[in-house]
Amino acid sequence: MERPSWYGQGAKAIVLVLIVVVVGYPFLLALGTSLAGQEELDANGGYVLIPEHPTFEAYNVLLQGGVVTRAAMVSVVVTGVGTVLSVLCTIALAYGLSRPGMVGGKPILLLVLGTFLFTPGIIPTYLVVQEFGMLDSYASLVLPVLLNVFNVIVVRAFFQGIPTELYEAARLDGAGELTILCRVVLPLSKAVIAVVGLFYGVSYWNSFFNALLFLNDSGKYPLQVVLRSYVVQGESINAKAMGVSQLPPSISLQMAVLILALIPILCVYPFLQKYFAKGVLTGAIKG
């Protein structure tokens, strides 16, 4: 390959720096505002990038009040359980559809692909959830979105790319389909499984619409619904409910909730980044 020129490398560096600034500035602004006091907020027009006297009062109020901590625990449990179940179901369905000669494989594949064209509406989805008795339960946050067709197709394509000689060698050794899946296919599929798991995890963590639609008890709301109530709808926080006599500035509380909602994804992504880069390139190079 031709060695890149110095101006080409410089242009890439400038573009990357601009992207970092565009992405990082709002996050740093939200973090600085969450740590600022009322005087600094008034002096800087409501937002502070680098507070001179940072305080964690907004975080202390949110974490000791119970509303945010309970919502965070709900989000963690729903995300963890939902991601595990979704990945397992995706692997099972993708493996079955990737094997030639599967009974009913083509009709099932057509049904799966048909969901790209015909998506269910809100009312039919609500009626199905109601019919199965999942209203006002955490199951309504997981089961209606258990499978993502795009993820199934990606995993199926990866399984089809595994050399058939490995399957045949395992069968000659007396291995069944479950043994082949667990001992041959899955160890070779760590990258794509990590990427799909990340996609599912981010989707469950950021989801709030299903909670608004299916949950009647506000005590079961996940963190994103609480974030939406405080930041988007501008709902005020009750000082008595938080167990304090005086609340920090409302904008600091809103930004603190926003930062708390971002922290888990920021902590998980670095550990999956190498798999993410490899999984995104899956199937991009042939030969």
mmCIF file of C-alpha atoms in Angstrom:
data_model
loop_
_atom_site.group_PDB
_atom_site.id
_atom_site.type_symbol
_atom_site.label_atom_id
_atom_site.label_comp_id
_atom_site.label_asym_id
_atom_site.label_seq_id
_atom_site.Cartn_x
_atom_site.Cartn_y
_atom_site.Cartn_z
ATOM 1 C CA MET A 1 0.000 0.000 0.000
ATOM 2 C CA GLU A 2 1.137 3.544 -0.721
ATOM 3 C CA ARG A 3 2.426 5.370 2.310
ATOM 4 C CA PRO A 4 0.010 8.165 3.316
ATOM 5 C CA SER A 5 1.208 11.688 2.667
ATOM 6 C CA TRP A 6 1.857 14.161 5.464
ATOM 7 C CA TYR A 7 -1.045 16.407 4.437
ATOM 8 C CA GLY A 8 -3.365 13.410 4.327
ATOM 9 C CA GLN A 9 -2.381 12.455 7.854
ATOM 10 C CA GLY A 10 -2.749 16.078 8.947
ATOM 11 C CA ALA A 11 -6.236 16.285 7.476
ATOM 12 C CA LYS A 12 -7.234 13.071 9.297
ATOM 13 C CA ALA A 13 -5.865 14.456 12.568
ATOM 14 C CA ILE A 14 -7.821 17.700 12.148
ATOM 15 C CA VAL A 15 -11.043 15.818 11.396
ATOM 16 C CA LEU A 16 -10.550 13.526 14.408
ATOM 17 C CA VAL A 17 -9.882 16.504 16.692
ATOM 18 C CA LEU A 18 -13.045 18.223 15.463
ATOM 19 C CA ILE A 19 -15.077 15.057 16.068
ATOM 20 C CA VAL A 20 -13.659 14.740 19.593
ATOM 21 C CA VAL A 21 -14.519 18.368 20.323
ATOM 22 C CA VAL A 22 -18.056 18.034 18.953
ATOM 23 C CA VAL A 23 -18.665 14.845 20.968
ATOM 24 C CA GLY A 24 -16.727 15.737 24.115
ATOM 25 C CA TYR A 25 -17.800 19.350 24.632
ATOM 26 C CA PRO A 26 -21.490 18.633 25.454
ATOM 27 C CA PHE A 27 -20.458 15.858 27.843
ATOM 28 C CA LEU A 28 -17.925 18.059 29.638
ATOM 29 C CA LEU A 29 -20.460 20.903 29.759
ATOM 30 C CA ALA A 30 -23.047 18.617 31.365
ATOM 31 C CA LEU A 31 -20.454 17.277 33.821
ATOM 32 C CA GLY A 32 -19.234 20.756 34.759
ATOM 33 C CA THR A 33 -22.776 22.048 35.199
ATOM 34 C CA SER A 34 -23.667 19.126 37.462
ATOM 35 C CA LEU A 35 -20.728 20.036 39.721
ATOM 36 C CA ALA A 36 -21.379 23.792 39.812
ATOM 37 C CA GLY A 37 -23.118 25.826 42.489
ATOM 38 C CA GLN A 38 -25.839 28.411 42.095
ATOM 39 C CA GLU A 39 -23.461 31.401 42.094
ATOM 40 C CA GLU A 40 -21.312 29.993 39.291
ATOM 41 C CA LEU A 41 -24.379 29.078 37.257
ATOM 42 C CA ASP A 42 -25.777 32.604 37.581
ATOM 43 C CA ALA A 43 -22.425 34.134 36.658
ATOM 44 C CA ASN A 44 -22.045 31.961 33.525
ATOM 45 C CA GLY A 45 -25.576 32.114 32.185
ATOM 46 C CA GLY A 46 -26.772 28.737 33.494
ATOM 47 C CA TYR A 47 -24.029 26.414 32.202
ATOM 48 C CA VAL A 48 -20.464 25.908 33.449
ATOM 49 C CA LEU A 49 -17.725 24.064 31.586
ATOM 50 C CA ILE A 50 -15.070 24.023 34.327
ATOM 51 C CA PRO A 51 -16.424 24.923 37.795
ATOM 52 C CA GLU A 52 -14.022 26.782 40.082
ATOM 53 C CA HIS A 53 -15.546 25.261 43.210
ATOM 54 C CA PRO A 54 -16.932 21.838 42.246
ATOM 55 C CA THR A 55 -19.437 20.213 44.560
ATOM 56 C CA PHE A 56 -21.077 16.789 44.527
ATOM 57 C CA GLU A 57 -24.203 18.045 46.254
ATOM 58 C CA ALA A 58 -26.441 17.268 43.269
ATOM 59 C CA TYR A 59 -25.187 13.669 43.124
ATOM 60 C CA ASN A 60 -25.544 13.222 46.893
ATOM 61 C CA VAL A 61 -29.147 14.425 46.779
ATOM 62 C CA LEU A 62 -30.044 12.147 43.864
ATOM 63 C CA LEU A 63 -28.357 9.044 45.267
ATOM 64 C CA GLN A 64 -29.731 9.393 48.787
ATOM 65 C CA GLY A 65 -33.258 10.272 47.688
ATOM 66 C CA GLY A 66 -34.137 6.755 46.494
ATOM 67 C CA VAL A 67 -35.973 7.675 43.289
ATOM 68 C CA VAL A 68 -32.915 7.690 41.039
ATOM 69 C CA THR A 69 -31.175 4.781 42.776
ATOM 70 C CA ARG A 70 -34.281 2.593 42.484
ATOM 71 C CA ALA A 71 -34.692 3.536 38.825
ATOM 72 C CA ALA A 72 -31.008 2.827 38.209
ATOM 73 C CA MET A 73 -31.322 -0.635 39.768
ATOM 74 C CA VAL A 74 -34.356 -1.345 37.584
ATOM 75 C CA SER A 75 -32.397 -0.323 34.484
ATOM 76 C CA VAL A 76 -29.396 -2.444 35.488
ATOM 77 C CA VAL A 77 -31.521 -5.557 36.095
ATOM 78 C CA VAL A 78 -33.626 -5.120 32.945
ATOM 79 C CA THR A 79 -30.541 -4.430 30.832
ATOM 80 C CA GLY A 80 -28.603 -7.384 32.248
ATOM 81 C CA VAL A 81 -31.408 -9.934 32.044
ATOM 82 C CA GLY A 82 -32.696 -8.632 28.715
ATOM 83 C CA THR A 83 -29.266 -8.618 27.084
ATOM 84 C CA VAL A 84 -28.501 -12.182 28.178
ATOM 85 C CA LEU A 85 -31.871 -13.508 26.989
ATOM 86 C CA SER A 86 -31.702 -11.583 23.707
ATOM 87 C CA VAL A 87 -28.187 -12.803 22.920
ATOM 88 C CA LEU A 88 -29.111 -16.409 23.703
ATOM 89 C CA CYS A 89 -32.260 -16.295 21.565
ATOM 90 C CA THR A 90 -30.412 -14.545 18.748
ATOM 91 C CA ILE A 91 -27.665 -17.175 18.751
ATOM 92 C CA ALA A 92 -30.173 -20.032 18.792
ATOM 93 C CA LEU A 93 -32.289 -18.640 15.951
ATOM 94 C CA ALA A 94 -29.301 -17.547 13.866
ATOM 95 C CA TYR A 95 -27.607 -20.928 14.225
ATOM 96 C CA GLY A 96 -30.731 -22.782 13.177
ATOM 97 C CA LEU A 97 -31.245 -20.545 10.148
ATOM 98 C CA SER A 98 -27.586 -20.848 9.147
ATOM 99 C CA ARG A 99 -27.606 -24.646 8.889
ATOM 100 C CA PRO A 100 -28.493 -26.051 5.454
ATOM 101 C CA GLY A 101 -31.246 -28.632 5.408
ATOM 102 C CA MET A 102 -33.085 -27.272 8.442
ATOM 103 C CA VAL A 103 -36.743 -28.284 8.338
ATOM 104 C CA GLY A 104 -38.826 -25.174 7.645
ATOM 105 C CA GLY A 105 -35.705 -23.015 7.487
ATOM 106 C CA LYS A 106 -36.696 -20.966 4.431
ATOM 107 C CA PRO A 107 -40.273 -20.163 5.574
ATOM 108 C CA ILE A 108 -38.972 -19.147 8.997
ATOM 109 C CA LEU A 109 -36.299 -16.982 7.388
ATOM 110 C CA LEU A 110 -38.940 -15.296 5.227
ATOM 111 C CA LEU A 111 -41.066 -14.630 8.314
ATOM 112 C CA VAL A 112 -38.062 -13.120 10.080
ATOM 113 C CA LEU A 113 -37.202 -10.926 7.095
ATOM 114 C CA GLY A 114 -40.855 -9.964 6.728
ATOM 115 C CA THR A 115 -40.718 -8.065 9.997
ATOM 116 C CA PHE A 116 -38.480 -5.541 8.240
ATOM 117 C CA LEU A 117 -41.397 -4.634 5.976
ATOM 118 C CA PHE A 118 -44.361 -5.123 8.313
ATOM 119 C CA THR A 119 -43.708 -3.751 11.786
ATOM 120 C CA PRO A 120 -46.404 -3.988 14.473
ATOM 121 C CA GLY A 121 -48.107 -0.802 15.583
ATOM 122 C CA ILE A 122 -48.470 0.510 19.098
ATOM 123 C CA ILE A 123 -52.049 -0.690 19.609
ATOM 124 C CA PRO A 124 -51.484 -4.299 18.409
ATOM 125 C CA THR A 125 -48.344 -4.514 20.527
ATOM 126 C CA TYR A 126 -50.205 -3.212 23.573
ATOM 127 C CA LEU A 127 -53.054 -5.692 23.040
ATOM 128 C CA VAL A 128 -50.598 -8.603 22.765
ATOM 129 C CA VAL A 129 -48.813 -7.543 25.960
ATOM 130 C CA GLN A 130 -52.170 -7.168 27.709
ATOM 131 C CA GLU A 131 -53.381 -10.567 26.481
ATOM 132 C CA PHE A 132 -50.304 -12.280 27.927
ATOM 133 C CA GLY A 133 -50.769 -10.535 31.278
ATOM 134 C CA MET A 134 -47.510 -8.604 31.132
ATOM 135 C CA LEU A 135 -48.903 -5.127 31.802
ATOM 136 C CA ASP A 136 -47.218 -3.336 34.713
ATOM 137 C CA SER A 137 -44.486 -5.990 34.885
ATOM 138 C CA TYR A 138 -40.810 -5.960 33.989
ATOM 139 C CA ALA A 139 -41.439 -8.708 31.431
ATOM 140 C CA SER A 140 -43.103 -6.088 29.218
ATOM 141 C CA LEU A 141 -39.746 -4.298 28.963
ATOM 142 C CA VAL A 142 -37.937 -7.407 27.695
ATOM 143 C CA LEU A 143 -40.147 -9.901 25.871
ATOM 144 C CA PRO A 144 -41.725 -7.585 23.229
ATOM 145 C CA VAL A 145 -38.225 -6.536 22.072
ATOM 146 C CA LEU A 146 -36.418 -9.797 22.772
ATOM 147 C CA LEU A 147 -35.161 -10.261 19.210
ATOM 148 C CA ASN A 148 -33.767 -7.764 16.749
ATOM 149 C CA VAL A 149 -33.953 -9.011 13.166
ATOM 150 C CA PHE A 150 -30.868 -7.097 12.059
ATOM 151 C CA ASN A 151 -28.788 -8.739 14.799
ATOM 152 C CA VAL A 152 -30.138 -12.157 13.845
ATOM 153 C CA ILE A 153 -29.120 -11.641 10.209
ATOM 154 C CA VAL A 154 -25.634 -10.454 11.213
ATOM 155 C CA VAL A 155 -25.021 -13.456 13.473
ATOM 156 C CA ARG A 156 -26.465 -15.842 10.872
ATOM 157 C CA ALA A 157 -24.102 -14.469 8.214
ATOM 158 C CA PHE A 158 -21.155 -14.912 10.583
ATOM 159 C CA PHE A 159 -22.121 -18.521 11.328
ATOM 160 C CA GLN A 160 -22.402 -19.232 7.603
ATOM 161 C CA GLY A 161 -18.867 -17.917 7.127
ATOM 162 C CA ILE A 162 -17.369 -20.538 9.426
ATOM 163 C CA PRO A 163 -15.706 -23.283 7.315
ATOM 164 C CA THR A 164 -17.941 -26.302 6.812
ATOM 165 C CA GLU A 165 -14.932 -28.563 7.479
ATOM 166 C CA LEU A 166 -15.157 -27.663 11.174
ATOM 167 C CA TYR A 167 -18.783 -28.780 11.322
ATOM 168 C CA GLU A 168 -18.001 -31.999 9.482
ATOM 169 C CA ALA A 169 -15.000 -32.789 11.687
ATOM 170 C CA ALA A 170 -17.111 -32.297 14.813
ATOM 171 C CA ARG A 171 -19.839 -34.569 13.467
ATOM 172 C CA LEU A 172 -17.264 -37.282 12.664
ATOM 173 C CA ASP A 173 -16.234 -37.118 16.323
ATOM 174 C CA GLY A 174 -19.849 -37.778 17.323
ATOM 175 C CA ALA A 175 -20.804 -34.233 18.340
ATOM 176 C CA GLY A 176 -24.428 -33.163 18.147
ATOM 177 C CA GLU A 177 -25.736 -29.766 17.103
ATOM 178 C CA LEU A 178 -25.702 -28.372 20.650
ATOM 179 C CA THR A 179 -22.140 -29.548 21.202
ATOM 180 C CA ILE A 180 -21.035 -28.076 17.876
ATOM 181 C CA LEU A 181 -22.670 -24.764 18.759
ATOM 182 C CA CYS A 182 -21.131 -24.558 22.240
ATOM 183 C CA ARG A 183 -17.653 -25.963 21.540
ATOM 184 C CA VAL A 184 -16.977 -25.027 17.926
ATOM 185 C CA VAL A 185 -19.129 -22.106 16.805
ATOM 186 C CA LEU A 186 -19.331 -19.905 19.908
ATOM 187 C CA PRO A 187 -15.558 -19.835 20.648
ATOM 188 C CA LEU A 188 -15.029 -18.563 17.088
ATOM 189 C CA SER A 189 -17.816 -15.981 17.372
ATOM 190 C CA LYS A 190 -16.716 -13.889 20.348
ATOM 191 C CA ALA A 191 -16.397 -10.705 18.277
ATOM 192 C CA VAL A 192 -19.839 -10.758 16.702
ATOM 193 C CA ILE A 193 -21.488 -11.869 19.963
ATOM 194 C CA ALA A 194 -19.797 -9.010 21.836
ATOM 195 C CA VAL A 195 -21.008 -6.504 19.232
ATOM 196 C CA VAL A 196 -24.563 -7.850 19.265
ATOM 197 C CA GLY A 197 -24.529 -7.892 23.060
ATOM 198 C CA LEU A 198 -23.415 -4.255 23.069
ATOM 199 C CA PHE A 199 -26.208 -3.336 20.661
ATOM 200 C CA TYR A 200 -28.801 -5.076 22.827
ATOM 201 C CA GLY A 201 -27.395 -3.610 26.045
ATOM 202 C CA VAL A 202 -27.438 -0.034 24.758
ATOM 203 C CA SER A 203 -30.953 -0.544 23.390
ATOM 204 C CA TYR A 204 -32.302 -1.844 26.713
ATOM 205 C CA TRP A 205 -30.495 0.824 28.712
ATOM 206 C CA ASN A 206 -31.772 3.712 26.570
ATOM 207 C CA SER A 207 -35.310 2.395 26.170
ATOM 208 C CA PHE A 208 -38.049 4.411 27.844
ATOM 209 C CA PHE A 209 -41.081 4.232 25.530
ATOM 210 C CA ASN A 210 -42.100 0.690 26.491
ATOM 211 C CA ALA A 211 -41.936 1.650 30.165
ATOM 212 C CA LEU A 212 -44.245 4.619 29.563
ATOM 213 C CA LEU A 213 -46.593 2.415 27.544
ATOM 214 C CA PHE A 214 -46.772 -0.725 29.673
ATOM 215 C CA LEU A 215 -45.946 0.334 33.264
ATOM 216 C CA ASN A 216 -48.551 2.011 35.466
ATOM 217 C CA ASP A 217 -46.555 2.012 38.700
ATOM 218 C CA SER A 218 -44.040 4.872 38.662
ATOM 219 C CA GLY A 219 -41.967 2.979 41.221
ATOM 220 C CA LYS A 220 -41.068 0.481 38.482
ATOM 221 C CA TYR A 221 -39.821 3.101 36.046
ATOM 222 C CA PRO A 222 -36.272 2.645 34.704
ATOM 223 C CA LEU A 223 -33.670 5.388 34.828
ATOM 224 C CA GLN A 224 -34.353 6.720 31.333
ATOM 225 C CA VAL A 225 -37.972 7.529 32.227
ATOM 226 C CA VAL A 226 -36.799 9.435 35.302
ATOM 227 C CA LEU A 227 -34.253 11.231 33.125
ATOM 228 C CA ARG A 228 -36.980 12.134 30.644
ATOM 229 C CA SER A 229 -39.226 13.436 33.416
ATOM 230 C CA TYR A 230 -36.570 15.672 34.940
ATOM 231 C CA VAL A 231 -34.727 16.877 31.828
ATOM 232 C CA VAL A 232 -37.186 16.811 28.918
ATOM 233 C CA GLN A 233 -40.468 17.489 30.706
ATOM 234 C CA GLY A 234 -38.886 19.757 33.329
ATOM 235 C CA GLU A 235 -40.569 17.999 36.260
ATOM 236 C CA SER A 236 -39.444 19.476 39.576
ATOM 237 C CA ILE A 237 -37.793 17.345 42.247
ATOM 238 C CA ASN A 238 -39.464 17.199 45.642
ATOM 239 C CA ALA A 239 -37.096 18.149 48.472
ATOM 240 C CA LYS A 240 -39.016 16.056 51.033
ATOM 241 C CA ALA A 241 -38.905 12.993 48.784
ATOM 242 C CA MET A 242 -35.142 13.432 48.557
ATOM 243 C CA GLY A 243 -34.788 13.807 52.321
ATOM 244 C CA VAL A 244 -33.206 17.284 52.244
ATOM 245 C CA SER A 245 -34.347 20.732 53.291
ATOM 246 C CA GLN A 246 -32.882 22.601 50.321
ATOM 247 C CA LEU A 247 -32.198 21.334 46.819
ATOM 248 C CA PRO A 248 -29.229 22.182 44.607
ATOM 249 C CA PRO A 249 -29.926 24.172 41.408
ATOM 250 C CA SER A 250 -32.415 22.381 39.170
ATOM 251 C CA ILE A 251 -30.081 22.498 36.151
ATOM 252 C CA SER A 252 -27.348 20.819 38.222
ATOM 253 C CA LEU A 253 -29.752 18.062 39.226
ATOM 254 C CA GLN A 254 -30.820 17.538 35.611
ATOM 255 C CA MET A 255 -27.237 17.302 34.393
ATOM 256 C CA ALA A 256 -26.347 14.967 37.281
ATOM 257 C CA VAL A 257 -29.156 12.585 36.262
ATOM 258 C CA LEU A 258 -27.869 12.751 32.686
ATOM 259 C CA ILE A 259 -24.313 11.879 33.756
ATOM 260 C CA LEU A 260 -25.534 8.999 35.937
ATOM 261 C CA ALA A 261 -27.419 7.596 32.943
ATOM 262 C CA LEU A 262 -24.279 7.769 30.766
ATOM 263 C CA ILE A 263 -21.751 6.272 33.191
ATOM 264 C CA PRO A 264 -22.647 2.544 32.777
ATOM 265 C CA ILE A 265 -22.308 2.626 28.973
ATOM 266 C CA LEU A 266 -19.060 4.579 29.239
ATOM 267 C CA CYS A 267 -17.701 1.961 31.650
ATOM 268 C CA VAL A 268 -18.694 -1.057 29.558
ATOM 269 C CA TYR A 269 -17.752 0.154 26.077
ATOM 270 C CA PRO A 270 -13.912 0.278 26.550
ATOM 271 C CA PHE A 271 -13.869 -3.436 27.404
ATOM 272 C CA LEU A 272 -15.835 -4.303 24.239
ATOM 273 C CA GLN A 273 -14.181 -1.801 21.915
ATOM 274 C CA LYS A 274 -11.719 -4.269 20.381
ATOM 275 C CA TYR A 275 -14.514 -6.772 19.701
ATOM 276 C CA PHE A 276 -16.691 -3.967 18.355
ATOM 277 C CA ALA A 277 -14.087 -2.941 15.775
ATOM 278 C CA LYS A 278 -13.579 -6.556 14.703
ATOM 279 C CA GLY A 279 -17.286 -7.338 14.595
ATOM 280 C CA VAL A 280 -18.129 -4.295 12.490
ATOM 281 C CA LEU A 281 -15.648 -5.502 9.854
ATOM 282 C CA THR A 282 -17.179 -8.987 9.792
ATOM 283 C CA GLY A 283 -17.923 -9.930 6.219
ATOM 284 C CA ALA A 284 -16.325 -6.752 4.823
ATOM 285 C CA ILE A 285 -13.259 -8.622 3.498
ATOM 286 C CA LYS A 286 -13.721 -11.585 1.189
ATOM 287 C CA GLY A 287 -11.196 -14.052 -0.136
#
